[in-house]
XYZ file of C-alpha atoms in Angstrom:
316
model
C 0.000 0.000 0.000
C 1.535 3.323 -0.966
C 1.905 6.083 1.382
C 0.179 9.748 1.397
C 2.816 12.058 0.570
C 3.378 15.104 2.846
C 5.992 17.980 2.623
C 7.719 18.778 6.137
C 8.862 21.883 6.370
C 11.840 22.458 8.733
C 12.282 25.280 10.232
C 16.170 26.373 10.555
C 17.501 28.115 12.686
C 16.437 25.632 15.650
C 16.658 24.134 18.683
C 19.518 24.751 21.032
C 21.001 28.250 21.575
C 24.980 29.243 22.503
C 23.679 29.739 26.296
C 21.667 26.169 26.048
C 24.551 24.556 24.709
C 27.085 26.249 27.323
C 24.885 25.586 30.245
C 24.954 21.774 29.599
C 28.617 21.887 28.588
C 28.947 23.270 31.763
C 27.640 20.351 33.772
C 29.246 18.077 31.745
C 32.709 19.837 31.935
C 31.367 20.287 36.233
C 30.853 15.947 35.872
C 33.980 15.306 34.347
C 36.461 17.518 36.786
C 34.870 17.582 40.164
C 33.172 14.025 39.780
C 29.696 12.648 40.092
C 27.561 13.814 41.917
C 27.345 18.104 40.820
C 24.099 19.128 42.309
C 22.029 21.714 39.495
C 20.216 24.153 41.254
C 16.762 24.169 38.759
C 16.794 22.326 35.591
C 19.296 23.454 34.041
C 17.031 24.107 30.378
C 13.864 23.429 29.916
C 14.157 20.231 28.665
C 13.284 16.801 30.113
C 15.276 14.630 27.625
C 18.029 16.958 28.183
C 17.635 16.822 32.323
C 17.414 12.714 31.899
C 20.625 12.257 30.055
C 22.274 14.351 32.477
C 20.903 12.708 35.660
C 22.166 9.602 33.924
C 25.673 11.010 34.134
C 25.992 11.797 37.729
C 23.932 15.153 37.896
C 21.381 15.686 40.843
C 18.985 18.547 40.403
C 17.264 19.852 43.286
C 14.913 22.909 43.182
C 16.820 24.748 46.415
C 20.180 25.330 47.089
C 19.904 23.907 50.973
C 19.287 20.394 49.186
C 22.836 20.517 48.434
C 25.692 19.372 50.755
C 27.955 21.798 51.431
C 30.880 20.065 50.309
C 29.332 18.810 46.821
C 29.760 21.067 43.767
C 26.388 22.760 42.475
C 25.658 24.469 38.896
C 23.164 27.684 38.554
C 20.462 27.296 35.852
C 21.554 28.810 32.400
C 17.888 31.219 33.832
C 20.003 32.882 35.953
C 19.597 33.223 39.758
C 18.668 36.063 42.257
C 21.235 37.898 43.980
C 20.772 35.967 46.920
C 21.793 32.354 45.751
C 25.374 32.931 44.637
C 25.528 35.341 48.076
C 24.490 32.184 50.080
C 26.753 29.542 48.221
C 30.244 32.058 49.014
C 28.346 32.293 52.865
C 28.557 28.148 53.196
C 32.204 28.583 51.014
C 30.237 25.927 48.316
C 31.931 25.408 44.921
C 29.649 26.932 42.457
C 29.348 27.288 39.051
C 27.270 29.878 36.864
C 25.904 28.889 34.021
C 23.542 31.526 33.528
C 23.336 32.792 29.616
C 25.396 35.542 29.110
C 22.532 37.043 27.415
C 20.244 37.010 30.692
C 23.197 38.127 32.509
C 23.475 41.579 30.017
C 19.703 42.300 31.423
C 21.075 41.657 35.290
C 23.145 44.440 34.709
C 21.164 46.317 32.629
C 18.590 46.277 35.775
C 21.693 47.553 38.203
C 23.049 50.601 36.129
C 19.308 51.265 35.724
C 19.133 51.444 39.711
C 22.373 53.219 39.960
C 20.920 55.962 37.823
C 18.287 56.838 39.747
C 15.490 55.142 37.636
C 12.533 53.015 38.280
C 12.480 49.768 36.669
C 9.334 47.573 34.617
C 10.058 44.176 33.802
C 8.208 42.826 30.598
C 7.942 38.670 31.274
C 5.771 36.341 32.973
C 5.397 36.006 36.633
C 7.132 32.910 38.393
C 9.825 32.206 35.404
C 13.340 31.161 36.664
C 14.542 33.818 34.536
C 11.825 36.390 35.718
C 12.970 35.723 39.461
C 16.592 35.796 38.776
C 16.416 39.127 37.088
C 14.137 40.880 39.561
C 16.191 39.124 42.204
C 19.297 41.332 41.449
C 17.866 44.476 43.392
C 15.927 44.638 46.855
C 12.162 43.278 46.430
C 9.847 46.420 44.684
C 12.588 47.834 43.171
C 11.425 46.158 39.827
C 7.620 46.057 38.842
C 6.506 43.315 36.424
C 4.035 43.498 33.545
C 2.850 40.796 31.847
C 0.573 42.630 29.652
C -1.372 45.738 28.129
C -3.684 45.601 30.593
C -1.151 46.121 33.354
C 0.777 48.748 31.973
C -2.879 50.519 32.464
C -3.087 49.957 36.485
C 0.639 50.608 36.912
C 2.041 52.744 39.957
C 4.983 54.578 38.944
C 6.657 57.601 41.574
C 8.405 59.260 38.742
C 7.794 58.616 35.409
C 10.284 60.736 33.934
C 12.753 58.477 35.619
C 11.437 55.220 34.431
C 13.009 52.331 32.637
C 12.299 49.142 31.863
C 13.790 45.887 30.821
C 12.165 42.163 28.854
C 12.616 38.432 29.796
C 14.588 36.881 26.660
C 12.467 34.349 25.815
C 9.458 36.378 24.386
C 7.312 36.945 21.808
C 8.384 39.653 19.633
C 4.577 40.727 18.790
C 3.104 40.766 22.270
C 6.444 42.458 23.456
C 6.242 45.059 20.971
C 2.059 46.118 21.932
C 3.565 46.266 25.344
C 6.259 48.398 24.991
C 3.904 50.503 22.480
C 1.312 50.976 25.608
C 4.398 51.701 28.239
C 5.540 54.534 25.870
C 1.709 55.979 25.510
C 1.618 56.303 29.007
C 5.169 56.840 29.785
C 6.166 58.941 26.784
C 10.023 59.354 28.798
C 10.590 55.870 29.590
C 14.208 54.393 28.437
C 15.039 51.583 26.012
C 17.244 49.124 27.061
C 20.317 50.298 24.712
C 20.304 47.027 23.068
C 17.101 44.045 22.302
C 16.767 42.265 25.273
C 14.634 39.661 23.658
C 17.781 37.400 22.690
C 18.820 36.858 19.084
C 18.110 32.934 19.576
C 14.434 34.010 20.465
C 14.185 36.464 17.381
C 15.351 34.303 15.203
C 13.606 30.716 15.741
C 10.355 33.029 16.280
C 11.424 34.486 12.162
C 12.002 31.003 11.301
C 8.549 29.374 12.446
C 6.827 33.120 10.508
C 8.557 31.666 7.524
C 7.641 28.030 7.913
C 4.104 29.236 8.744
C 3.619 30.893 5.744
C 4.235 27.474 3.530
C 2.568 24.648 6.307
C -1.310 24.048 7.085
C 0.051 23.072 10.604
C 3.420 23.424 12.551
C 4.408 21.386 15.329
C 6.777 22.590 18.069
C 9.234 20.381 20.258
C 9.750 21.324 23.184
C 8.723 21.437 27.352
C 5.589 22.756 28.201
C 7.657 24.756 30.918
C 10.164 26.290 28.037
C 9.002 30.102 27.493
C 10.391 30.347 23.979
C 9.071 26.943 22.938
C 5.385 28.024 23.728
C 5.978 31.252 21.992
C 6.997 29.484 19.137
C 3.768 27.834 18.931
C 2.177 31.375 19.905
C 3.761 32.811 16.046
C 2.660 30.024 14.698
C -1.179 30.284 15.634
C -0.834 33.966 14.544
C 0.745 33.596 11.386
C -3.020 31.502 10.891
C -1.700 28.015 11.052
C -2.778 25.237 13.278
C -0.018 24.812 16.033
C 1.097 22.331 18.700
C 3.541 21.977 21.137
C 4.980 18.065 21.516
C 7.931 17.198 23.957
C 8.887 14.020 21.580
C 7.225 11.986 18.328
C 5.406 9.740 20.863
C 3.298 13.190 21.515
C 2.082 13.443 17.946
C -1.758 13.029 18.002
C -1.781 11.983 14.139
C -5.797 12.133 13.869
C -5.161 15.845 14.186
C -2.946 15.887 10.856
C -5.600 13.768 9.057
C -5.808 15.263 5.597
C -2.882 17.439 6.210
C 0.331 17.020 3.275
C 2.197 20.386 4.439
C 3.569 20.449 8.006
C 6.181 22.500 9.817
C 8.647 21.405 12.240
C 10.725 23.647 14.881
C 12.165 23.111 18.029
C 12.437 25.463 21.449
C 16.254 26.814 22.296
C 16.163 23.780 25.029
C 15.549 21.039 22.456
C 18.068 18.666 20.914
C 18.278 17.886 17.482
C 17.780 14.243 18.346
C 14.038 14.835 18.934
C 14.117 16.683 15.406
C 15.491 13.775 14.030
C 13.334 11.189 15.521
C 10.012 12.988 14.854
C 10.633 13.218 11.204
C 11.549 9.288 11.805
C 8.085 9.154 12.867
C 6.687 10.917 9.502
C 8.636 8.791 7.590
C 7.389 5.259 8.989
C 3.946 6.602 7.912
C 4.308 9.232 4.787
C 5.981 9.326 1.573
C 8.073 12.406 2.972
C 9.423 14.895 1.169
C 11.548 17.623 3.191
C 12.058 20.875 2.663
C 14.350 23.003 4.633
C 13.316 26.677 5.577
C 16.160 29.001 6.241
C 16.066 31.949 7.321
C 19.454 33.292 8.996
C 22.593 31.640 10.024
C 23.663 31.521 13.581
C 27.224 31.478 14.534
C 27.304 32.756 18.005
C 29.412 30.609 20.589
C 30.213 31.786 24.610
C 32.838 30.734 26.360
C 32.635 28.750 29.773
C 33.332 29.653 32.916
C 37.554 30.029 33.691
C 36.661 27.416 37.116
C 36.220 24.477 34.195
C 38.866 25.190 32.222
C 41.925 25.214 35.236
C 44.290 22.609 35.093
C 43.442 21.617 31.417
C 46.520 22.171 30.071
C-alpha cells in the first residue's frame, strides 16, 4: 500500500542556543572535573530529555540550594539566579558554578546601572519564570515592577515617570512584546530603552524562522517542554501567522488524527531542544508518509560563549 505524501517543512535556525549549549557543557565539563555527583540548582534548560541524560551522568537537580551538601559542587540554571543564591553559596564557602546565559546576565546588569541611575524599573515577562525571578532578584524586592501585559501597563504605579526604565525576559514573543512596549511609551512617553534588544537573538530568530515556515505549512508542530518560554511562543507565532499549532515534547506526543488530511507540516524546536528529537520525529513521519523535506532558512547563527575560567583550570 503506498503512502500519502506530505511535505515537512523544517524550520532552521532551531533548537539549542549558545547559552543552552554552554549551560549543559557546563555540567558536563562540572561531571567530568569535580566528579559525580554536581548538584544543578533548577533544571538546568527546559528540557526533560536533556535533564534525563544528564541525571544519567551523575547530575542531581534539586529545586533549592539547601538540598545541596555543602561540600558537593552545584551548577546555577543557564535562567540565571537572584542575587541571593550565589551570596548564600560564598556564605557556606560551596563550589559553584554559573551557568547563567550571558545574554540574561546583560539584562542583570542592565537592571543595576538602571538602579544606579536613579530610575525606576518595569520588567516585561511572565510572573514565576526562573529567569523572571533571577532578574528581579538582582535588586531589593519592589525595586522592579513586572508586567505581563497591556492591561497592566494601564493599572501601573509609577513615583516618577520621567525616571522610568524598563527591561524584557529573553524568551518572548516579539509581537506581544512590541504592543507592550507601544502601551508603556503611551503612558510613559520618557521611559528608556534598554540600549540594546533584550529579547535574545536565539528568540528572534527561531520566532522568524517558524513566521517563515508558517507561511508554507497548514500546521506546525513545536518540540519542546511545556515549561520552556520560547518553545510556547513558538507555537504562539505560529497560531498567529493563521496556522494550526502544537507543542509536543517528543514523536510519541504526535496526536496523528489531528494531521488527518494534512500534506504540508512545519517542524521547529524550542532553544532547550536537541536535534535528536528533530530527528526522531521526522523518523516518525517517515514510517507513515511518503516524505518529502524541505528546509526553511532563514538566517545563520554562529554565536558561541565561552565557559566559565573554574572548568577550564588545570586543562593544560
Amino acid at each position: 500500500m503506498s503512502k500519502t505524501p506530505v511535505t515537512l517543512y523544517i524550520a532552521n535556525p532551531r533548537g539549542f542556543c549558545a547559552g543552552v549549549d554552554r549551560a549543559i557543557q557546563i555540567v558536563e565539563m562540572a561531571l567530568e572535573k569535580f566528579g559525580a555527583p554536581v548538584y544543578v540548582r533548577h533544571e538546568i534548560v527546559h528540557n526533560k530529555y536533556v535533564v534525563e541524560g544528564l541525571k544519567g551522568r551523575g547530575a542531581i537537580f534539586v529545586d533549592e540550594l539547601h538540598e545541596v551538601p555543602d561540600d558537593a559542587p552545584v551548577v546555577f540554571s543557564a535562567h540565571g539566579v537572584p542575587k541571593s543564591v550565589p551570596a548564600e553559596a560564598e556564605r557556606r564557602k560551596m563550589l559553584y558554578v554559573d551557568a547563567t546565559c550571558p545574554l540574561v546576565s546583560k539584562v542583570h546588569r542592565e537592571a543595576e546601572r538602571h538602579e544606579r541611575n536613579g530610575y525606576e524599573i518595569v520588567m516585561i515577562g511572565h510572573a514565576g519564570h526562573p529567569e523572571v525571578i533571577g532578574t528581579m532578584g538582582q535588586l531589593p524586592e519592589g525595586r522592579i515592577k513586572l508586567v505581563e501585559t497591556v492591561e497592566d501597563v494601564e493599572t501601573l504605579e509609577i513615583g516618577d515617570p520621567d525616571n522610568l526604565a524598563y527591561i524584557t525576559q529573553t524568551t518572548l514573543s516579539l509581537d506581544d512584546t512590541a504592543d507592550i512596549i507601544a502601551a508603556l511609551k503611551k503612558r510613559f512617553p520618557k521611559i528608556q530603552d534598554p540600549k540594546k534588544e533584550d529579547i535574545c537573538y536565539a528568540t528572534t530568530n527561531r520566532q522568524g524562522a517558524v513566521k517563515a515556515v508558517s507561511e508554507k505549512a497548514e500546521a506546525v508542530l513545536i518540540i519542546g517542554a511545556p515549561n520552556s518560554s520560547n518553545s510556547q511562543r513558538l507555537v504562539e507565532v505560529a497560531s498567529r501567522a493563521g496556522c494550526r499549532s502544537r507543542l509536543i515534547q517528543r514523536a510519541s506526543d504526535i496526536d496523528w488524527t489531528w494531521l488527518e488530511g494534512i500534506t504540508r507540516i512545519g517542524i521547529s524546536a524550542g532553544a532547550s531542544a536537541p536535534e535528536v528529537l528533530v530527528e526522531e520525529v521526522i523518523a516518525a513521519f517517515k514510517e507513515r508518509y511518503d516524505v518529502r523535506l524541505e528546509p526553511v532558512m532563514t538566517v545563520e547563527e554562529n554565536v558561541q560563549f565561552k565557559v566559565p575560567a573554574i572548568l577550564l583550570k588545570d586543562q593544560e
